[in-house]
Amino acid sequence: MQSNGLSQPYTRGQALPELLKQRILILDGAMGTMIQQYKLTEADYRGLPGSVRFSDHPDDIKGNNELLVLTQPQIISKIHEQYLDAGADIIETNTFGATSVAQEDYKMASLAREMNIVSAQLARAACEKYSTPEKPRFAAGAIGPTPKTASISPDVNDPGARNVSFDVLRASYREQIEGLFEGGVDLFLVETIFDTLNAKAALFALDEFFEETGERLPVMISGTVTDASGRILSGQTVEAFWNSLRHIKPLTFGLNCALGAALMRPYIAELARICDAAVSCYPNAGLPNPMSDTGFDETPDITSSLVDGFAKDGLVNLVGGCCGTTPDHIRAIANAVAKRKPRVFYRESAGESA
């Protein structure tokens, strides 16, 4: 059994550390981009024809993509399968905003746990359909940042103001983690981190869950650099961001979202230099472009060529796509990096277990 660097071995996803040493693994692409192509209406979000569960919900719910696992599960399953067919080794549950904190925007906080259970079940079923002994597939429980930030004031006139506390975030994340685990995920992905304190709340909740249950699952961490300053929104450089969270001993650590691959490169190179974990990178398909079908500039050929450049230079262990990417992007990325060797973990090169 592979260890996560702590005293206990992984109880799920045991094959992942070794696979990351053997080849560059592929993460799926954007869920939201694919959902947008269905052009769903308010009525569609409320459920399939004949469904009455949410017909009288008083607030608008169009745009609540996490609800679709309950109201349009066939769409979410199809998207998962499209990414698996394109070559993804790991797919993310449709739970980016499935916390009580985020769902409060739709007055659906009470549904958070159910959303996570069902979403994990859908992803796990898709993985089982596509897994083979030669190419096992894994479901990652996606844990997003929530729309609130624990470090930054929402009021420019009151720097000390906060609209959420660490304890509220921790409790919300704990509920999500329990639901994802119950639904059958193989690992957890704390992603699109713009506030390190929010991430710490999620990771603290994970640590509590592992301690109390005796379970140990791989943890992936991915932040987002918001502009050319090379910092996440709460002010840390990527090096500081790594040093703030490295004690978790994540399986992978990297960046996703905000910047396209071209602008992300120096920050991925920095992480590749300092991290003793596997490095992940799943960028947007370039910069936003409202005239594009996906809302972003880059075609699969462009994105895959840029990501392949990272692989060629030995910077990455896991790659995929974020906003604007589709199964075509993931297929192109998978084909491009298939000939590349994965980055050597520093722990590995030092003779220690990765």
Tab-separated table of C-alpha atoms in Angstrom:
chain	number	residue	atom	x	y	z
A	1	MET	CA	0.000	0.000	0.000
A	2	GLN	CA	1.184	3.480	-0.793
A	3	SER	CA	1.501	5.882	2.103
A	4	ASN	CA	0.382	9.475	2.024
A	5	GLY	CA	3.417	10.510	4.043
A	6	LEU	CA	1.471	10.231	7.306
A	7	SER	CA	1.463	7.215	9.582
A	8	GLN	CA	-1.497	5.468	7.907
A	9	PRO	CA	-1.708	4.151	4.349
A	10	TYR	CA	-4.387	5.285	1.938
A	11	THR	CA	-7.670	3.417	2.315
A	12	ARG	CA	-8.870	4.480	-1.164
A	13	GLY	CA	-7.011	5.556	-4.284
A	14	GLN	CA	-4.002	3.462	-3.282
A	15	ALA	CA	-2.801	3.131	-6.867
A	16	LEU	CA	-2.477	6.856	-7.531
A	17	PRO	CA	1.018	7.554	-6.123
A	18	GLU	CA	2.563	4.814	-8.213
A	19	LEU	CA	0.630	5.840	-11.338
A	20	LEU	CA	1.909	9.400	-10.947
A	21	LYS	CA	5.453	8.056	-11.049
A	22	GLN	CA	4.789	5.987	-14.158
A	23	ARG	CA	3.095	8.544	-16.402
A	24	ILE	CA	1.479	11.946	-16.555
A	25	LEU	CA	-2.113	11.521	-15.419
A	26	ILE	CA	-5.050	13.283	-17.043
A	27	LEU	CA	-7.730	15.233	-15.182
A	28	ASP	CA	-11.035	16.069	-16.847
A	29	GLY	CA	-12.057	19.471	-18.208
A	30	ALA	CA	-14.722	22.038	-17.394
A	31	MET	CA	-18.115	20.893	-16.137
A	32	GLY	CA	-19.697	24.344	-16.393
A	33	THR	CA	-18.605	24.820	-19.997
A	34	MET	CA	-20.273	21.555	-20.974
A	35	ILE	CA	-23.459	22.324	-19.037
A	36	GLN	CA	-23.743	25.695	-20.796
A	37	GLN	CA	-23.936	23.931	-24.146
A	38	TYR	CA	-27.280	22.413	-23.116
A	39	LYS	CA	-28.801	25.927	-22.808
A	40	LEU	CA	-30.920	24.837	-19.868
A	41	THR	CA	-33.887	26.965	-18.807
A	42	GLU	CA	-35.194	27.733	-15.328
A	43	ALA	CA	-37.710	24.911	-15.815
A	44	ASP	CA	-34.911	22.512	-16.795
A	45	TYR	CA	-33.033	23.281	-13.588
A	46	ARG	CA	-36.165	22.468	-11.607
A	47	GLY	CA	-36.283	18.938	-12.994
A	48	LEU	CA	-37.187	16.474	-15.655
A	49	PRO	CA	-40.760	16.538	-17.009
A	50	GLY	CA	-43.063	15.195	-14.325
A	51	SER	CA	-40.761	16.187	-11.463
A	52	VAL	CA	-42.434	18.345	-8.818
A	53	ARG	CA	-39.808	18.380	-6.069
A	54	PHE	CA	-38.508	21.873	-6.856
A	55	SER	CA	-41.454	23.226	-8.837
A	56	ASP	CA	-42.481	25.579	-6.039
A	57	HIS	CA	-39.030	26.683	-4.863
A	58	PRO	CA	-39.438	30.445	-4.323
A	59	ASP	CA	-36.041	31.585	-5.649
A	60	ASP	CA	-34.597	31.415	-9.161
A	61	ILE	CA	-32.292	28.402	-9.430
A	62	LYS	CA	-31.072	28.634	-13.004
A	63	GLY	CA	-27.276	28.495	-12.834
A	64	ASN	CA	-27.167	26.245	-9.792
A	65	ASN	CA	-25.181	23.590	-11.618
A	66	GLU	CA	-24.731	21.421	-8.539
A	67	LEU	CA	-28.522	20.944	-8.345
A	68	LEU	CA	-28.445	19.176	-11.705
A	69	VAL	CA	-27.214	15.960	-10.080
A	70	LEU	CA	-30.707	15.795	-8.554
A	71	THR	CA	-32.786	17.250	-11.387
A	72	GLN	CA	-30.881	16.288	-14.574
A	73	PRO	CA	-28.525	13.474	-13.522
A	74	GLN	CA	-28.376	12.034	-17.035
A	75	ILE	CA	-26.662	15.217	-18.254
A	76	ILE	CA	-23.978	15.074	-15.561
A	77	SER	CA	-23.360	11.363	-16.187
A	78	LYS	CA	-23.019	11.967	-19.916
A	79	ILE	CA	-20.458	14.740	-19.351
A	80	HIS	CA	-18.434	12.493	-17.044
A	81	GLU	CA	-18.455	9.754	-19.663
A	82	GLN	CA	-17.401	12.146	-22.431
A	83	TYR	CA	-14.313	13.112	-20.425
A	84	LEU	CA	-13.517	9.496	-19.600
A	85	ASP	CA	-13.863	8.573	-23.252
A	86	ALA	CA	-11.445	11.409	-24.061
A	87	GLY	CA	-8.804	9.808	-21.835
A	88	ALA	CA	-9.280	11.288	-18.357
A	89	ASP	CA	-7.818	9.202	-15.537
A	90	ILE	CA	-9.543	11.335	-12.890
A	91	ILE	CA	-12.937	13.020	-13.132
A	92	GLU	CA	-14.280	15.583	-10.677
A	93	THR	CA	-17.631	15.357	-8.976
A	94	ASN	CA	-20.068	18.130	-9.865
A	95	THR	CA	-19.733	19.625	-6.374
A	96	PHE	CA	-17.648	22.762	-6.814
A	97	GLY	CA	-20.385	24.824	-5.125
A	98	ALA	CA	-22.094	22.045	-3.173
A	99	THR	CA	-21.511	23.457	0.297
A	100	SER	CA	-24.175	24.926	2.553
A	101	VAL	CA	-22.287	28.249	2.413
A	102	ALA	CA	-22.456	28.388	-1.390
A	103	GLN	CA	-25.947	26.897	-1.695
A	104	GLU	CA	-27.374	29.559	0.584
A	105	ASP	CA	-27.313	31.843	-2.472
A	106	TYR	CA	-30.145	29.682	-3.861
A	107	LYS	CA	-31.772	29.011	-0.471
A	108	MET	CA	-30.799	25.364	-0.861
A	109	ALA	CA	-28.246	24.946	1.919
A	110	SER	CA	-30.179	21.989	3.336
A	111	LEU	CA	-29.535	20.022	0.119
A	112	ALA	CA	-25.732	20.221	0.276
A	113	ARG	CA	-25.117	16.788	1.767
A	114	GLU	CA	-27.512	15.080	-0.648
A	115	MET	CA	-25.900	16.846	-3.612
A	116	ASN	CA	-22.489	15.539	-2.609
A	117	ILE	CA	-23.632	11.966	-2.069
A	118	VAL	CA	-25.448	11.756	-5.397
A	119	SER	CA	-22.721	13.558	-7.330
A	120	ALA	CA	-20.103	11.170	-5.985
A	121	GLN	CA	-22.290	8.198	-6.904
A	122	LEU	CA	-22.680	9.461	-10.485
A	123	ALA	CA	-18.930	10.019	-10.896
A	124	ARG	CA	-18.069	6.679	-9.309
A	125	ALA	CA	-20.515	4.845	-11.610
A	126	ALA	CA	-18.953	6.485	-14.661
A	127	CYS	CA	-15.472	5.495	-13.480
A	128	GLU	CA	-16.524	1.901	-12.974
A	129	LYS	CA	-17.983	1.827	-16.490
A	130	TYR	CA	-14.695	2.962	-18.049
A	131	SER	CA	-12.091	1.413	-15.742
A	132	THR	CA	-9.896	-1.429	-16.968
A	133	PRO	CA	-7.035	-3.230	-15.204
A	134	GLU	CA	-4.599	-1.339	-17.436
A	135	LYS	CA	-6.301	2.034	-16.979
A	136	PRO	CA	-8.211	2.441	-13.720
A	137	ARG	CA	-10.309	5.593	-13.373
A	138	PHE	CA	-10.786	7.666	-10.234
A	139	ALA	CA	-13.477	9.990	-8.898
A	140	ALA	CA	-12.185	13.123	-7.173
A	141	GLY	CA	-14.449	14.890	-4.717
A	142	ALA	CA	-14.354	18.518	-5.861
A	143	ILE	CA	-14.239	21.028	-3.016
A	144	GLY	CA	-14.536	24.628	-4.215
A	145	PRO	CA	-13.661	27.870	-2.434
A	146	THR	CA	-17.278	29.082	-1.788
A	147	PRO	CA	-18.324	32.618	-2.839
A	148	LYS	CA	-17.080	34.013	0.482
A	149	THR	CA	-13.599	34.789	1.745
A	150	ALA	CA	-12.391	34.486	5.316
A	151	SER	CA	-9.332	36.731	4.809
A	152	ILE	CA	-10.658	39.743	2.937
A	153	SER	CA	-13.263	42.311	3.876
A	154	PRO	CA	-16.283	42.578	1.554
A	155	ASP	CA	-16.565	46.255	2.573
A	156	VAL	CA	-13.869	48.647	1.327
A	157	ASN	CA	-14.803	51.028	4.135
A	158	ASP	CA	-14.341	48.430	6.858
A	159	PRO	CA	-11.118	46.392	6.496
A	160	GLY	CA	-11.994	44.309	9.541
A	161	ALA	CA	-15.365	43.133	8.259
A	162	ARG	CA	-15.860	39.495	7.295
A	163	ASN	CA	-18.861	37.748	5.774
A	164	VAL	CA	-17.872	34.254	6.904
A	165	SER	CA	-15.861	32.712	9.732
A	166	PHE	CA	-13.360	29.879	9.791
A	167	ASP	CA	-15.687	27.750	11.917
A	168	VAL	CA	-18.638	28.212	9.567
A	169	LEU	CA	-16.461	27.220	6.619
A	170	ARG	CA	-15.033	24.229	8.484
A	171	ALA	CA	-18.492	22.918	9.351
A	172	SER	CA	-19.737	23.443	5.806
A	173	TYR	CA	-16.735	21.652	4.337
A	174	ARG	CA	-17.059	18.798	6.836
A	175	GLU	CA	-20.622	18.184	5.675
A	176	GLN	CA	-19.438	18.164	2.056
A	177	ILE	CA	-16.569	15.790	2.820
A	178	GLU	CA	-18.848	13.325	4.575
A	179	GLY	CA	-21.277	13.340	1.648
A	180	LEU	CA	-18.533	12.853	-0.926
A	181	PHE	CA	-17.017	9.991	1.030
A	182	GLU	CA	-20.388	8.311	1.491
A	183	GLY	CA	-20.984	8.589	-2.254
A	184	GLY	CA	-17.734	6.753	-2.987
A	185	VAL	CA	-14.997	9.185	-4.075
A	186	ASP	CA	-11.435	7.914	-4.324
A	187	LEU	CA	-9.716	11.181	-3.403
A	188	PHE	CA	-10.431	14.805	-2.510
A	189	LEU	CA	-9.560	17.875	-4.592
A	190	VAL	CA	-9.486	21.247	-2.827
A	191	GLU	CA	-9.390	23.530	-5.836
A	192	THR	CA	-9.465	27.035	-7.301
A	193	ILE	CA	-8.144	28.378	-4.002
A	194	PHE	CA	-8.098	32.172	-3.928
A	195	ASP	CA	-7.978	32.507	-0.135
A	196	THR	CA	-5.554	30.318	1.801
A	197	LEU	CA	-7.650	30.629	4.974
A	198	ASN	CA	-10.658	29.133	3.186
A	199	ALA	CA	-8.409	26.292	2.035
A	200	LYS	CA	-7.141	25.781	5.566
A	201	ALA	CA	-10.746	25.406	6.754
A	202	ALA	CA	-11.354	22.699	4.134
A	203	LEU	CA	-8.099	20.925	4.940
A	204	PHE	CA	-8.741	21.147	8.678
A	205	ALA	CA	-12.145	19.543	8.089
A	206	LEU	CA	-10.460	16.804	6.040
A	207	ASP	CA	-7.896	16.189	8.762
A	208	GLU	CA	-10.666	15.949	11.358
A	209	PHE	CA	-12.566	13.514	9.169
A	210	PHE	CA	-9.508	11.315	8.633
A	211	GLU	CA	-8.661	11.368	12.338
A	212	GLU	CA	-12.168	10.469	13.484
A	213	THR	CA	-12.912	7.784	10.882
A	214	GLY	CA	-9.503	6.211	10.404
A	215	GLU	CA	-9.864	6.691	6.653
A	216	ARG	CA	-7.050	8.196	4.579
A	217	LEU	CA	-7.675	9.380	1.031
A	218	PRO	CA	-5.280	11.198	-1.297
A	219	VAL	CA	-5.675	14.982	-1.204
A	220	MET	CA	-5.019	17.214	-4.188
A	221	ILE	CA	-4.615	20.980	-3.706
A	222	SER	CA	-4.904	23.547	-6.488
A	223	GLY	CA	-4.752	27.317	-6.191
A	224	THR	CA	-5.492	30.076	-8.654
A	225	VAL	CA	-3.218	32.994	-9.493
A	226	THR	CA	-5.556	35.887	-10.161
A	227	ASP	CA	-3.343	38.301	-12.098
A	228	ALA	CA	0.159	39.071	-13.360
A	229	SER	CA	1.370	39.753	-9.809
A	230	GLY	CA	1.793	35.996	-9.408
A	231	ARG	CA	-0.264	35.951	-6.225
A	232	ILE	CA	-3.532	34.386	-5.179
A	233	LEU	CA	-6.274	36.830	-4.189
A	234	SER	CA	-5.450	36.752	-0.476
A	235	GLY	CA	-1.954	37.983	-1.303
A	236	GLN	CA	0.406	35.021	-1.247
A	237	THR	CA	2.979	34.178	-3.880
A	238	VAL	CA	2.891	30.586	-5.089
A	239	GLU	CA	5.907	29.768	-2.924
A	240	ALA	CA	4.207	31.163	0.188
A	241	PHE	CA	1.016	29.355	-0.784
A	242	TRP	CA	2.899	26.050	-0.960
A	243	ASN	CA	4.639	26.628	2.356
A	244	SER	CA	1.311	27.451	4.030
A	245	LEU	CA	-0.253	24.132	3.055
A	246	ARG	CA	2.612	21.669	2.561
A	247	HIS	CA	2.103	20.211	6.058
A	248	ILE	CA	-0.988	18.435	4.704
A	249	LYS	CA	1.378	16.311	2.569
A	250	PRO	CA	-0.856	16.501	-0.502
A	251	LEU	CA	-0.548	13.944	-3.253
A	252	THR	CA	-0.568	16.754	-5.833
A	253	PHE	CA	-0.143	20.493	-5.556
A	254	GLY	CA	-0.629	22.970	-8.370
A	255	LEU	CA	-2.641	25.663	-10.103
A	256	ASN	CA	-5.821	25.901	-12.128
A	257	CYS	CA	-8.276	28.384	-13.612
A	258	ALA	CA	-7.697	32.171	-13.798
A	259	LEU	CA	-4.826	32.336	-16.269
A	260	GLY	CA	-4.408	30.412	-19.476
A	261	ALA	CA	-1.453	28.064	-19.779
A	262	ALA	CA	0.815	30.638	-21.425
A	263	LEU	CA	0.540	33.059	-18.490
A	264	MET	CA	0.585	30.269	-15.909
A	265	ARG	CA	3.935	28.816	-16.950
A	266	PRO	CA	6.316	30.751	-14.647
A	267	TYR	CA	4.231	29.847	-11.611
A	268	ILE	CA	4.068	26.160	-12.517
A	269	ALA	CA	7.841	26.244	-13.050
A	270	GLU	CA	8.250	27.718	-9.574
A	271	LEU	CA	6.126	24.998	-7.985
A	272	ALA	CA	8.013	22.330	-9.926
A	273	ARG	CA	11.230	23.702	-8.417
A	274	ILE	CA	10.090	23.757	-4.787
A	275	CYS	CA	7.392	21.085	-4.336
A	276	ASP	CA	8.146	17.620	-3.013
A	277	ALA	CA	4.668	16.558	-4.140
A	278	ALA	CA	3.420	15.823	-7.637
A	279	VAL	CA	2.639	19.037	-9.549
A	280	SER	CA	-0.732	19.567	-11.229
A	281	CYS	CA	-1.789	22.089	-13.835
A	282	TYR	CA	-5.225	22.500	-15.387
A	283	PRO	CA	-5.541	25.930	-16.986
A	284	ASN	CA	-8.405	27.731	-18.645
A	285	ALA	CA	-8.570	27.598	-22.431
A	286	GLY	CA	-6.823	30.940	-22.622
A	287	LEU	CA	-8.562	34.208	-21.829
A	288	PRO	CA	-12.328	34.834	-21.922
A	289	ASN	CA	-13.862	35.506	-25.329
A	290	PRO	CA	-17.665	35.935	-25.397
A	291	MET	CA	-17.661	35.371	-29.177
A	292	SER	CA	-16.340	31.820	-28.792
A	293	ASP	CA	-18.613	28.780	-28.465
A	294	THR	CA	-16.953	27.887	-25.163
A	295	GLY	CA	-16.483	31.478	-23.976
A	296	PHE	CA	-12.683	31.192	-24.224
A	297	ASP	CA	-10.052	31.761	-26.890
A	298	GLU	CA	-8.055	28.586	-27.233
A	299	THR	CA	-8.799	25.608	-29.458
A	300	PRO	CA	-7.808	22.097	-28.328
A	301	ASP	CA	-4.668	22.280	-30.483
A	302	ILE	CA	-3.486	25.481	-28.836
A	303	THR	CA	-4.175	24.435	-25.245
A	304	SER	CA	-2.670	20.974	-25.710
A	305	SER	CA	0.463	22.412	-27.290
A	306	LEU	CA	1.008	24.762	-24.344
A	307	VAL	CA	0.377	22.049	-21.747
A	308	ASP	CA	2.668	19.692	-23.667
A	309	GLY	CA	5.385	22.307	-23.312
A	310	PHE	CA	5.140	21.954	-19.530
A	311	ALA	CA	5.368	18.174	-19.857
A	312	LYS	CA	8.288	18.327	-22.259
A	313	ASP	CA	10.246	20.397	-19.746
A	314	GLY	CA	9.507	18.019	-16.880
A	315	LEU	CA	7.319	20.393	-14.869
A	316	VAL	CA	4.139	18.371	-14.307
A	317	ASN	CA	2.664	15.079	-13.119
A	318	LEU	CA	-1.034	15.698	-13.723
A	319	VAL	CA	-2.689	17.909	-16.348
A	320	GLY	CA	-6.200	18.717	-17.487
A	321	GLY	CA	-8.426	21.667	-18.216
A	322	CYS	CA	-10.490	24.273	-16.420
A	323	CYS	CA	-12.915	26.921	-17.759
A	324	GLY	CA	-13.541	26.756	-21.493
A	325	THR	CA	-12.096	23.272	-21.949
A	326	THR	CA	-14.099	20.398	-23.428
A	327	PRO	CA	-13.598	16.678	-24.061
A	328	ASP	CA	-11.839	17.658	-27.297
A	329	HIS	CA	-9.329	19.693	-25.274
A	330	ILE	CA	-8.753	16.795	-22.878
A	331	ARG	CA	-8.320	14.298	-25.707
A	332	ALA	CA	-5.759	16.580	-27.365
A	333	ILE	CA	-3.902	17.080	-24.066
A	334	ALA	CA	-3.889	13.334	-23.336
A	335	ASN	CA	-2.545	12.533	-26.787
A	336	ALA	CA	0.104	15.235	-26.580
A	337	VAL	CA	1.576	14.266	-23.209
A	338	ALA	CA	1.364	10.493	-23.717
A	339	LYS	CA	4.927	10.526	-25.023
A	340	ARG	CA	6.285	12.549	-22.091
A	341	LYS	CA	7.759	11.338	-18.834
A	342	PRO	CA	6.312	12.629	-15.560
A	343	ARG	CA	8.237	15.040	-13.388
A	344	VAL	CA	10.368	13.295	-10.762
A	345	PHE	CA	9.187	14.035	-7.249
A	346	TYR	CA	11.865	15.629	-5.085
A	347	ARG	CA	11.154	13.137	-2.300
A	348	GLU	CA	11.627	10.400	-4.845
A	349	SER	CA	14.932	11.778	-6.080
A	350	ALA	CA	16.139	12.057	-2.498
A	351	GLY	CA	15.489	8.364	-1.998
A	352	GLU	CA	12.354	8.859	0.073
A	353	SER	CA	8.861	7.532	-0.609
A	354	ALA	CA	6.859	9.951	-2.726
